[in-house]
Coordinates of C-alpha atoms in Angstrom, one line a residue:
M19 CA 57.9 -53.9 36.7
S20 CA 54.7 -55.3 37.9
S21 CA 54.9 -54.2 41.4
G22 CA 55.6 -50.5 40.0
A23 CA 52.5 -50.9 37.8
M24 CA 50.2 -51.9 40.4
P25 CA 49.7 -48.4 42.3
S26 CA 49.4 -46.6 39.3
A27 CA 46.8 -48.9 38.1
N28 CA 45.3 -48.6 41.8
A29 CA 45.3 -45.1 41.3
S30 CA 43.9 -44.9 38.0
G31 CA 41.0 -46.7 39.4
T32 CA 40.6 -44.6 42.5
R33 CA 40.1 -41.4 39.7
N34 CA 38.0 -43.1 37.6
Y35 CA 35.5 -44.5 40.6
A36 CA 35.8 -40.7 41.6
I37 CA 34.8 -39.2 38.4
V38 CA 32.0 -41.6 38.1
T39 CA 30.7 -41.1 41.1
A40 CA 30.7 -37.5 41.2
A41 CA 28.6 -37.5 37.8
Y42 CA 26.0 -39.7 39.3
W43 CA 25.8 -37.4 42.0
G44 CA 25.0 -34.8 39.5
F45 CA 22.3 -37.0 37.6
T46 CA 20.5 -38.5 41.0
L47 CA 20.1 -34.7 42.3
T48 CA 18.2 -33.6 39.1
D49 CA 16.4 -37.2 39.3
G50 CA 15.2 -36.9 42.5
A51 CA 13.9 -33.3 41.9
L52 CA 12.2 -34.4 38.8
R53 CA 10.3 -36.8 40.7
M54 CA 9.0 -34.3 43.2
L55 CA 8.6 -31.6 40.6
V56 CA 6.2 -33.8 38.7
L57 CA 4.1 -35.5 41.7
L58 CA 3.6 -32.0 43.3
H59 CA 2.9 -30.0 40.2
F60 CA 0.0 -32.7 39.0
F61 CA -1.0 -33.0 42.3
R62 CA -1.4 -29.0 42.4
L63 CA -3.5 -29.4 39.1
G64 CA -6.0 -32.0 40.6
Y65 CA -4.8 -35.4 39.3
S66 CA -6.1 -38.2 41.2
P67 CA -3.6 -40.6 43.0
F68 CA -3.9 -43.6 40.2
T69 CA -3.3 -40.9 37.4
L70 CA -0.1 -39.5 39.2
A71 CA 1.0 -43.2 39.6
F72 CA 0.4 -43.8 35.9
L73 CA 2.6 -40.9 34.9
F74 CA 5.5 -42.9 36.3
L75 CA 5.1 -46.1 34.8
L76 CA 6.5 -45.8 31.6
Y77 CA 9.4 -44.3 33.7
E78 CA 9.9 -47.6 35.4
A79 CA 8.9 -49.8 32.3
A80 CA 11.5 -48.3 30.1
G81 CA 14.1 -48.7 32.8
I82 CA 13.7 -52.3 32.2
G83 CA 14.8 -52.6 28.9
A84 CA 17.2 -50.1 29.3
N85 CA 18.9 -51.7 32.0
L86 CA 19.2 -55.0 29.7
M87 CA 20.4 -53.1 26.8
G88 CA 22.5 -50.8 28.6
G89 CA 24.5 -53.5 30.2
W90 CA 25.0 -54.9 26.7
L91 CA 25.9 -51.5 25.1
A92 CA 28.5 -50.7 28.2
T93 CA 30.2 -53.8 27.6
R94 CA 30.3 -53.4 23.9
F95 CA 31.3 -49.7 23.6
G96 CA 32.5 -48.8 26.9
I97 CA 31.2 -47.6 30.3
A98 CA 32.1 -44.0 29.8
R99 CA 30.5 -43.7 26.5
M100 CA 26.8 -44.8 28.1
L101 CA 27.1 -42.6 31.1
A102 CA 27.4 -39.9 28.6
V103 CA 24.4 -41.4 26.5
G104 CA 22.3 -41.5 29.5
L105 CA 23.2 -38.0 30.7
T106 CA 22.7 -36.5 27.2
T107 CA 19.0 -38.5 27.2
Q108 CA 17.9 -36.8 30.4
I109 CA 18.8 -33.3 29.3
L110 CA 16.5 -34.6 26.3
G111 CA 13.9 -35.6 28.3
F112 CA 13.7 -32.3 30.5
L113 CA 13.6 -30.1 27.6
M114 CA 10.5 -32.5 26.4
L115 CA 8.9 -31.9 29.4
S116 CA 9.5 -28.0 29.5
V117 CA 7.5 -27.5 26.0
M118 CA 4.2 -28.7 27.7
S119 CA 1.6 -26.0 27.7
P120 CA -1.1 -25.4 30.0
A121 CA -3.3 -25.1 27.4
W122 CA -3.3 -28.8 26.3
G123 CA -6.0 -31.1 27.5
A124 CA -5.7 -33.5 30.3
A125 CA -5.3 -36.3 27.9
L126 CA -2.6 -34.9 25.8
S127 CA -0.9 -33.7 28.8
V128 CA -0.9 -36.9 30.5
A129 CA 0.7 -38.6 27.3
W130 CA 3.1 -36.0 26.7
V131 CA 4.2 -36.2 30.5
V132 CA 4.2 -40.2 30.3
A133 CA 6.2 -40.3 27.4
A134 CA 8.8 -37.6 28.4
Q135 CA 9.1 -39.9 31.8
G136 CA 10.0 -42.8 29.5
V137 CA 12.7 -41.0 28.1
C138 CA 13.9 -40.0 31.7
G139 CA 13.6 -43.4 32.8
V140 CA 15.8 -44.8 30.0
A141 CA 18.2 -42.3 30.9
K142 CA 18.2 -43.3 34.4
D143 CA 18.8 -46.8 34.1
L144 CA 21.5 -45.8 31.2
T145 CA 23.5 -44.0 33.5
K146 CA 22.8 -46.4 36.5
T147 CA 23.8 -49.6 34.8
A148 CA 27.4 -47.9 33.4
S149 CA 28.0 -46.4 36.7
K150 CA 27.4 -49.0 39.0
S151 CA 29.5 -51.4 36.5
A152 CA 32.3 -49.4 36.7
I153 CA 32.5 -50.1 40.5
K154 CA 33.3 -53.6 39.7
L155 CA 35.7 -52.7 37.1
T156 CA 37.6 -49.8 39.2
A157 CA 37.5 -51.7 42.5
G158 CA 39.5 -54.8 41.4
D159 CA 38.9 -58.1 43.0
A160 CA 39.2 -57.6 46.7
S161 CA 36.0 -58.1 48.6
G162 CA 36.3 -55.5 51.4
R163 CA 37.2 -52.7 49.2
L164 CA 34.5 -53.6 46.5
F165 CA 31.9 -53.9 49.7
R166 CA 32.9 -50.1 50.6
W167 CA 33.1 -48.7 47.3
V168 CA 29.7 -50.0 46.3
A169 CA 28.0 -48.9 49.9
F170 CA 29.6 -45.3 49.5
F171 CA 28.4 -45.2 46.1
T172 CA 25.1 -46.7 46.6
G173 CA 24.4 -44.5 50.1
S174 CA 25.6 -41.4 48.8
K175 CA 23.7 -41.6 45.9
N176 CA 20.5 -41.8 47.7
A177 CA 21.5 -39.2 49.9
M178 CA 21.6 -36.9 46.6
K179 CA 18.4 -38.3 45.6
G180 CA 16.8 -37.1 49.1
V181 CA 18.6 -33.7 48.4
G182 CA 17.3 -33.6 45.0
F183 CA 13.5 -34.4 46.5
F184 CA 14.0 -31.0 48.6
L185 CA 15.4 -29.3 45.4
G186 CA 12.3 -30.2 43.4
G187 CA 9.9 -28.5 45.7
L188 CA 12.2 -25.6 45.9
L189 CA 12.8 -24.8 42.1
L190 CA 8.9 -25.6 41.5
Q191 CA 8.5 -22.7 44.3
L192 CA 11.1 -20.3 43.1
L193 CA 11.3 -21.3 39.0
G194 CA 8.2 -22.4 38.6
F195 CA 8.1 -26.0 36.5
R196 CA 9.4 -24.9 33.5
G197 CA 12.1 -22.9 34.8
A198 CA 13.3 -25.4 37.1
L199 CA 13.4 -27.9 34.3
W200 CA 15.3 -25.9 32.5
A201 CA 17.7 -25.0 35.1
M202 CA 18.3 -29.0 35.6
A203 CA 19.0 -29.4 32.0
A204 CA 21.6 -26.9 32.2
M205 CA 23.5 -28.3 35.2
L206 CA 23.4 -31.7 33.2
G207 CA 25.0 -30.6 30.6
V208 CA 28.2 -29.2 32.8
I209 CA 28.2 -32.7 34.0
L210 CA 28.2 -34.2 30.6
A211 CA 31.0 -32.0 29.4
G212 CA 33.2 -33.3 32.6
V213 CA 32.4 -37.0 31.9
V214 CA 33.4 -36.7 28.0
L215 CA 36.4 -34.6 29.0
S216 CA 37.8 -36.6 32.0
L217 CA 36.7 -40.3 31.7
P218 CA 38.6 -43.0 29.0
P219 CA 36.2 -43.7 26.3
L220 CA 36.8 -47.3 26.2
M221 CA 36.7 -47.9 29.7
G222 CA 34.7 -51.3 30.7
K223 CA 34.8 -52.6 27.1
A224 CA 34.6 -56.1 26.2
N225 CA 33.1 -58.8 24.2
A226 CA 29.1 -58.4 24.5
S227 CA 26.5 -61.4 24.4
R228 CA 26.1 -62.4 20.8
S229 CA 22.6 -63.7 21.0
A230 CA 19.3 -63.1 23.5
R231 CA 19.9 -66.3 24.9
E232 CA 23.7 -65.8 26.1
L233 CA 22.4 -62.4 27.4
F234 CA 20.0 -64.1 29.8
A235 CA 22.0 -67.1 30.8
R236 CA 23.1 -65.1 34.2
N237 CA 24.3 -67.5 36.9
R238 CA 22.2 -68.5 39.7
G239 CA 23.2 -66.3 42.5
V240 CA 22.6 -63.3 40.1
N241 CA 19.0 -64.7 38.9
L242 CA 17.9 -65.1 42.9
L243 CA 19.2 -61.4 43.4
A244 CA 17.2 -60.4 40.9
A245 CA 14.4 -62.2 41.8
A246 CA 14.7 -60.4 45.6
R247 CA 15.4 -57.3 43.8
V248 CA 12.0 -57.4 42.5
V249 CA 9.8 -57.8 45.6
L250 CA 12.1 -55.7 47.7
F251 CA 11.7 -52.5 45.8
G252 CA 8.0 -53.3 45.2
A253 CA 7.5 -53.2 48.7
R254 CA 9.3 -49.9 49.1
D255 CA 7.3 -48.1 46.1
V256 CA 3.6 -49.6 47.0
W257 CA 3.7 -46.9 49.9
F258 CA 6.5 -44.6 48.8
V259 CA 5.7 -43.2 45.6
V260 CA 2.0 -42.2 46.0
G261 CA 0.6 -43.8 48.9
L262 CA 2.6 -42.1 51.6
P263 CA 2.9 -38.3 49.9
V264 CA -0.7 -38.4 49.2
F265 CA -1.5 -39.9 53.1
L266 CA 0.6 -37.2 54.8
Y267 CA -1.2 -34.3 52.5
A268 CA -4.5 -35.7 53.4
S269 CA -3.6 -35.6 56.9
G270 CA -2.8 -31.7 56.9
W271 CA 1.0 -31.7 56.1
T272 CA 1.9 -28.9 53.3
F273 CA 3.6 -29.9 49.8
T274 CA 7.1 -28.3 51.8
M275 CA 6.5 -30.6 55.0
V276 CA 5.6 -33.9 52.4
G277 CA 8.8 -33.2 50.3
G278 CA 11.0 -32.2 53.6
F279 CA 9.9 -35.6 55.2
L280 CA 10.7 -37.7 52.0
A281 CA 14.1 -35.6 51.4
L282 CA 15.2 -36.3 54.8
W283 CA 14.0 -40.2 54.9
T284 CA 16.1 -40.7 51.4
I285 CA 19.0 -38.9 52.7
G286 CA 19.3 -41.0 56.0
Y287 CA 18.6 -44.2 53.8
G288 CA 21.3 -42.9 51.7
V289 CA 23.6 -42.8 55.3
V290 CA 22.6 -45.9 56.5
Q291 CA 23.8 -47.6 53.0
A292 CA 27.2 -46.1 52.8
A293 CA 27.6 -47.3 56.5
A294 CA 26.3 -50.8 55.9
P295 CA 29.7 -52.6 55.7
A296 CA 30.2 -51.6 59.2
L297 CA 26.7 -53.3 60.2
V298 CA 27.8 -56.5 58.4
R299 CA 30.3 -59.0 59.2
R300 CA 32.9 -59.8 57.0
S301 CA 33.9 -63.2 55.6
S302 CA 37.5 -64.2 53.6
D303 CA 35.3 -65.4 50.8
G304 CA 33.0 -62.5 50.6
L305 CA 29.7 -64.7 50.7
S306 CA 29.7 -67.0 53.7
T307 CA 28.5 -64.5 56.4
E308 CA 26.9 -61.5 53.9
V309 CA 24.6 -64.0 52.7
P310 CA 23.1 -65.1 56.2
A311 CA 23.0 -61.3 56.9
A312 CA 21.0 -60.7 53.9
R313 CA 18.4 -63.4 55.0
L314 CA 18.3 -61.5 58.6
W315 CA 17.9 -58.2 57.4
S316 CA 15.3 -59.2 54.9
L317 CA 12.8 -61.1 57.6
L318 CA 13.5 -58.0 60.0
L319 CA 12.2 -55.4 57.4
A320 CA 9.3 -57.5 56.6
A321 CA 7.7 -57.3 60.1
I322 CA 7.9 -53.5 59.7
P323 CA 5.3 -52.6 57.3
L324 CA 2.9 -55.3 58.7
A325 CA 3.3 -53.9 62.5
L326 CA 2.5 -50.2 61.1
A327 CA -0.6 -51.8 59.2
A328 CA -1.8 -53.4 62.6
A329 CA -1.1 -49.7 64.1
V330 CA -3.2 -48.1 61.9
M331 CA -6.0 -50.6 61.6
A332 CA -6.1 -50.2 65.6
G333 CA -7.1 -46.7 65.4
V334 CA -3.8 -45.1 67.2
A335 CA -3.7 -41.2 67.5
R336 CA -1.9 -39.1 65.1
P337 CA -1.6 -41.7 62.7
D338 CA 0.8 -39.7 60.3
L339 CA 3.2 -39.7 62.8
V340 CA 2.9 -43.4 64.0
V341 CA 3.9 -43.9 60.4
V342 CA 6.3 -41.7 59.8
V343 CA 8.7 -43.1 62.5
G344 CA 7.7 -46.5 61.7
L345 CA 9.1 -45.7 57.9
A346 CA 12.5 -44.3 59.6
A347 CA 12.8 -47.5 61.2
F348 CA 11.9 -49.1 57.6
G349 CA 14.3 -47.0 56.0
F350 CA 17.0 -47.9 57.9
A351 CA 16.7 -51.8 57.4
F352 CA 15.9 -51.2 53.9
A353 CA 18.9 -49.4 53.5
V354 CA 21.0 -52.2 54.7
N355 CA 19.4 -54.6 52.8
S356 CA 20.1 -52.8 49.5
S357 CA 23.5 -52.4 50.4
I358 CA 23.9 -56.0 50.8
H359 CA 22.2 -56.8 47.5
S360 CA 24.2 -54.2 45.6
Y361 CA 27.3 -55.6 47.1
L362 CA 26.2 -59.4 46.5
V363 CA 25.4 -58.8 42.6
L364 CA 29.0 -57.8 42.1
V365 CA 30.3 -60.7 43.7
Y366 CA 28.0 -63.3 41.9
A367 CA 28.9 -61.0 38.4
G368 CA 31.4 -62.4 36.0
S369 CA 34.4 -60.1 35.5
E370 CA 34.5 -59.9 31.8
K371 CA 30.7 -59.2 31.4
A372 CA 30.1 -57.7 34.7
A373 CA 27.8 -54.6 33.1
E374 CA 25.7 -57.2 31.3
D375 CA 25.0 -59.0 35.1
V376 CA 24.5 -55.4 36.4
G377 CA 22.0 -54.5 33.8
F378 CA 20.0 -58.0 34.3
Y379 CA 19.7 -56.9 37.8
Y380 CA 18.7 -53.6 37.7
A381 CA 16.0 -54.4 34.9
A382 CA 14.6 -56.7 37.5
N383 CA 15.1 -53.5 40.0
A384 CA 13.1 -51.4 37.3
A385 CA 10.3 -54.2 36.9
G386 CA 9.7 -53.9 40.9
R387 CA 9.5 -50.5 41.3
F388 CA 6.9 -50.5 38.0
G389 CA 5.0 -53.0 40.0
G390 CA 5.1 -51.3 43.2
I391 CA 3.8 -47.9 41.6
L392 CA 1.1 -49.5 39.8
L393 CA -0.1 -51.1 43.4
S394 CA 0.6 -48.2 45.1
G395 CA -2.0 -46.2 43.1
L396 CA -4.3 -49.0 43.1
L397 CA -4.1 -49.9 46.5
Y398 CA -4.3 -46.5 48.0
G399 CA -7.6 -45.8 46.0
W400 CA -9.2 -49.5 47.3
G401 CA -7.7 -49.6 51.0
G402 CA -5.6 -46.1 51.8
L403 CA -2.1 -46.8 53.1
T404 CA -3.3 -49.5 55.4
A405 CA -3.7 -51.8 52.1
C406 CA 0.0 -50.2 50.7
L407 CA 1.7 -51.6 54.1
L408 CA -0.1 -55.0 54.0
G409 CA 1.0 -55.1 50.3
S410 CA 4.4 -54.1 51.3
G411 CA 4.8 -56.9 54.0
L412 CA 3.7 -59.6 51.6
M413 CA 6.3 -58.7 49.2
L414 CA 9.1 -58.2 51.7
A415 CA 8.1 -62.0 53.3
S416 CA 8.6 -63.4 49.5
C417 CA 12.0 -61.5 49.5
W418 CA 13.0 -63.1 52.4
L419 CA 12.0 -66.6 50.9
V420 CA 14.1 -65.9 48.2
T421 CA 17.0 -64.7 50.1
L422 CA 16.9 -68.2 51.9
C423 CA 18.2 -69.8 48.2
L424 CA 21.2 -67.5 47.6
P425 CA 24.3 -69.6 47.2
T426 CA 27.1 -69.3 49.8
R427 CA 29.7 -69.5 47.2
G428 CA 30.2 -68.2 43.9
T429 CA 31.7 -69.0 40.7
E430 CA 34.8 -66.4 40.9
T431 CA 35.9 -65.9 44.8
P432 CA 36.8 -62.6 45.7
E433 CA 40.1 -62.1 47.3
A434 CA 39.9 -60.6 50.9
A435 CA 40.6 -57.3 51.3

């Protein structure tokens, strides 16, 4: 009887994984488009680099609490329900942005956009935590399948985000700011209906933590990965969010060229993430070769922005092209790092409260993006893209130091695929 039930359980897990992945693709497409819509629309209106960074701060800050609470809520009420809540919240954020009027003053406009971005930040991280937790639940304990599934999920999601960057610029050109937001809200409404009708509402429901102390009592592996994630994503966003787009535009690139490069970079980044399992030697315990790989790729990554900063300071010809080529190499190494981290947190996470472990980990992720965005505006205003690249290199060196402390044995040892 048990042997007959196993294929059914595997088929159900694969089906639910496919549904969650497709829903998150749609969500990420609109999320990437929103980033480009806001950045280009308000830069065109004359907002400074620091003000542009400020527009995204609440988006990231809201994600810190949303990840923590999202993991707890997904454990208590089920992953599917929290996925639906995240999609609904994103629709509300789009509609909130769409009512903005050109007649409003600058102070009111900035405050309204920051608040609406905060709503979208909550939506993104509720959706992300629910979706990533579903991978642990649907993949089971086989480490090979877990790595492949989380790599494909994360990589394909980032590829869709890159397409979203391009979509945002295209929709802004074709429909205008308000029309683009309405179109994206309608798209998410269709996805929301599909999630509600197709996923088991109680999927992933378990006994949630009963106190804040219990909620924050993560194991050593999760805690260290969270610390590494703070500086890893801060090191990306310190140049990616404001510094690079403004630098390229100031170098003579058009909005379409800037959006196109960011889209291609993110798509390529996603493709490498999905292929990461083929670049990392596997171990039977899921950790003994994967953790050293995380250390090696972190060290390689740290060297790239420092080398780029040195090249720009040396006065190379066409620094915009040198930076673009260098950041393509950065994207490759960053994608492998990120994919290994996303796999390791699911190995370190407990089975019963995986959503809470994942939520804690992605709260650190949001904290890193928050710091990176703030520094992006500050450092670019102080020392241009060179300062952003130097800041990135120093943060990545810190990331490498943290990975040296990662345990190579988990509390739960996954079986080999």
